[in-house]
Short mmCIF file of C-alpha atoms in Angstrom, two decimals:
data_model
loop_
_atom_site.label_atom_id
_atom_site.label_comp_id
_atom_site.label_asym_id
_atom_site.label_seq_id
_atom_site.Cartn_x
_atom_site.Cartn_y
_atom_site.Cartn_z
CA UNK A 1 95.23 67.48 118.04
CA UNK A 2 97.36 69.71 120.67
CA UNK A 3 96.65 70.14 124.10
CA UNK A 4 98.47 73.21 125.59
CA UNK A 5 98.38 74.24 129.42
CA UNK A 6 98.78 77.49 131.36
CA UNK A 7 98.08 79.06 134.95
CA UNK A 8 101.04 77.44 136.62
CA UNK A 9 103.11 79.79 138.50
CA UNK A 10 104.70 80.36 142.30
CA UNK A 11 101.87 80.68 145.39
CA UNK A 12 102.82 80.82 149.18
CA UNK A 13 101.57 77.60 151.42
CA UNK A 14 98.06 77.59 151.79
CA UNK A 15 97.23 79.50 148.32
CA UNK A 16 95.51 78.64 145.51
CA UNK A 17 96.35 78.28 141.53
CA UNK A 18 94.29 77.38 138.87
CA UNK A 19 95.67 74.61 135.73
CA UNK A 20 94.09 75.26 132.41
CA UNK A 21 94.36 72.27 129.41
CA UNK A 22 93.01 73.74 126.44
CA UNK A 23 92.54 71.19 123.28
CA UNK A 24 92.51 71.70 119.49
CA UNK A 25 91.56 69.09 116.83
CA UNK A 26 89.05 67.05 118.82
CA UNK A 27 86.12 67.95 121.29
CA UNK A 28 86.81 66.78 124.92
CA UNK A 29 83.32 65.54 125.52
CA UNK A 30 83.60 62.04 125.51
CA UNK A 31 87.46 62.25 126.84
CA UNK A 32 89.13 61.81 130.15
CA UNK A 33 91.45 64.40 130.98
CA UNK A 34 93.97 63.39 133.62
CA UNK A 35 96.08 65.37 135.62
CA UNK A 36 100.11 64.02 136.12
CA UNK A 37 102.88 65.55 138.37
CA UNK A 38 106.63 65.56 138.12
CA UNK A 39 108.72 66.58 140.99
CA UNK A 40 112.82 67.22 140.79
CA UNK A 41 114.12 63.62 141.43
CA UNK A 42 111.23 62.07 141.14
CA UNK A 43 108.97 59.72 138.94
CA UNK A 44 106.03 61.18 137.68
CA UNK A 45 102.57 60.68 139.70
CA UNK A 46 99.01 61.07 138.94
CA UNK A 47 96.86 63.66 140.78
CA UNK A 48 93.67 63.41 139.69
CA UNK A 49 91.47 62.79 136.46
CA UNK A 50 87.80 63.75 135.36
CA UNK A 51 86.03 61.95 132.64
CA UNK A 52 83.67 64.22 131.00
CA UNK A 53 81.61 62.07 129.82
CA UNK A 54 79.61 61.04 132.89
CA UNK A 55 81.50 63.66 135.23
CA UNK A 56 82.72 60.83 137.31
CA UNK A 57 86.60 61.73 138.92
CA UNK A 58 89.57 59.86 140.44
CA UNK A 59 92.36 61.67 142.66
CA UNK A 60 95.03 60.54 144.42
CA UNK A 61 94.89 60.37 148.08
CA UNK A 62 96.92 63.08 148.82
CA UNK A 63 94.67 65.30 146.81
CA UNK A 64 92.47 64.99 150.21
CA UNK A 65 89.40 67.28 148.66
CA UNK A 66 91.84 70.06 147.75
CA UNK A 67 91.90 69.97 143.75
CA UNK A 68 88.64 70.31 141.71
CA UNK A 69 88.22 69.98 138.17
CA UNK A 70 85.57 72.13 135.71
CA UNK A 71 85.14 72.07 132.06
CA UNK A 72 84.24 75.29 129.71
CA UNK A 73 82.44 73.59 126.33
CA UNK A 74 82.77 76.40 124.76
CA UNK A 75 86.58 76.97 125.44
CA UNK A 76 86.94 73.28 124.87
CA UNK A 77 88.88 73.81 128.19
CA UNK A 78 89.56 71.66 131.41
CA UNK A 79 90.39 73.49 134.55
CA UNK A 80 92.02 71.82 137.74
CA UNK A 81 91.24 74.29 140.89
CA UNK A 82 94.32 73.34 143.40
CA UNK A 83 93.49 74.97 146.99
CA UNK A 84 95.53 75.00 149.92
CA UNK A 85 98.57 74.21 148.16
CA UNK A 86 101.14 72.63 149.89
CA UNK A 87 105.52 72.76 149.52
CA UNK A 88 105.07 69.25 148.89
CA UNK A 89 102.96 70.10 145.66
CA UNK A 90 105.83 71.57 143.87
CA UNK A 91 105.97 70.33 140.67
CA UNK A 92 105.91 70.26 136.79
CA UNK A 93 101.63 69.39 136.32
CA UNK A 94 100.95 68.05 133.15
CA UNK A 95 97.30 67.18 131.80
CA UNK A 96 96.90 64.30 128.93
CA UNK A 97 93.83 63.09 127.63
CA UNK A 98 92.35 59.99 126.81
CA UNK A 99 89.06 58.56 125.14
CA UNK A 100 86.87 57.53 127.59
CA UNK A 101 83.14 57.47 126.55
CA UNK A 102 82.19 54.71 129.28
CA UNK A 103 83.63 56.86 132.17
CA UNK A 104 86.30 54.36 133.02
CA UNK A 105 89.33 56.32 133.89
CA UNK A 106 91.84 56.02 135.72
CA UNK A 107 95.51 57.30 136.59
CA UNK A 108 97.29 54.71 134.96
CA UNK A 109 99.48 56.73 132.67
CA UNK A 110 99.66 54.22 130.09
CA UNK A 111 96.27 54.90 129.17
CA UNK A 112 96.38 58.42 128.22
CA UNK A 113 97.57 58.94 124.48
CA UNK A 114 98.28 62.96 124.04
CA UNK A 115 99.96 65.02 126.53
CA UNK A 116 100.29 68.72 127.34
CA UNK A 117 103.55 70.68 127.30
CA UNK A 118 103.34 71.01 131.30
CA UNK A 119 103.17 73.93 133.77
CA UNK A 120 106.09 74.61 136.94
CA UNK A 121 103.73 74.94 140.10
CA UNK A 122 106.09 76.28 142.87
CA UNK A 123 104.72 76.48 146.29
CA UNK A 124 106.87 78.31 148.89
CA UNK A 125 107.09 78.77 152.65
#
């Protein structure tokens, strides 16, 4: 089971990226997929999670409506939509998964058992 990520990359304030977690090994249909953020000097955070089971999602409150998650069955891929990025968003984003058929996820990152390689997300001025 691997999960890789792409789409980071550097956006101006007020811009938009888009986070791709694409698994192998294991369907994500009864996982949550949480989203995790590392800034320079800092302990790493949670941002947001979606469990796909029931659709249900958790963000952090300084996610303020801005990040959106969306799933492609087919690709066996989770996306996280981050709009109106700010400098303060700068960070390495990493996505981990967890089994979660009940819909009972949260960002606690001691529940999630298989992490992604993360992406740099670099918002300037």
């Amino acid at each position: 089971v691997q999960l890789v990520e792409s789409g980071g990359g550097l956006v101006q304030a007020g811009g938009s990226l888009r986070l791709s977690c694409a698994a192998s090994g294991v369907s994500l249909k009864n996982y949550a997929i949480g989203w995790f953020r590392q800034a320079p000097g800092k302990e790493r955070e949670g941002v947001s999670c979606i469990s796909l089971s029931d659709g249900s999602t958790f963000n952090a409150d300084f996610v303020k409506g801005r990040f959106t998650h969306s799933y492609d069955d087919a690709k066996n891929t989770v996306y996280l939509q981050m709009n109106s990025l700010k400098i303060e968003d700068t960070a390495v984003y990493y996505c981990a998964v967890q089994y979660d058929p009940y819909g009972e996820a949260t960002l606690d990152q001691r529940e999630y058992d298989l992490w992604g390689q993360g992406a740099q997300v670099t918002v300037s001025s």
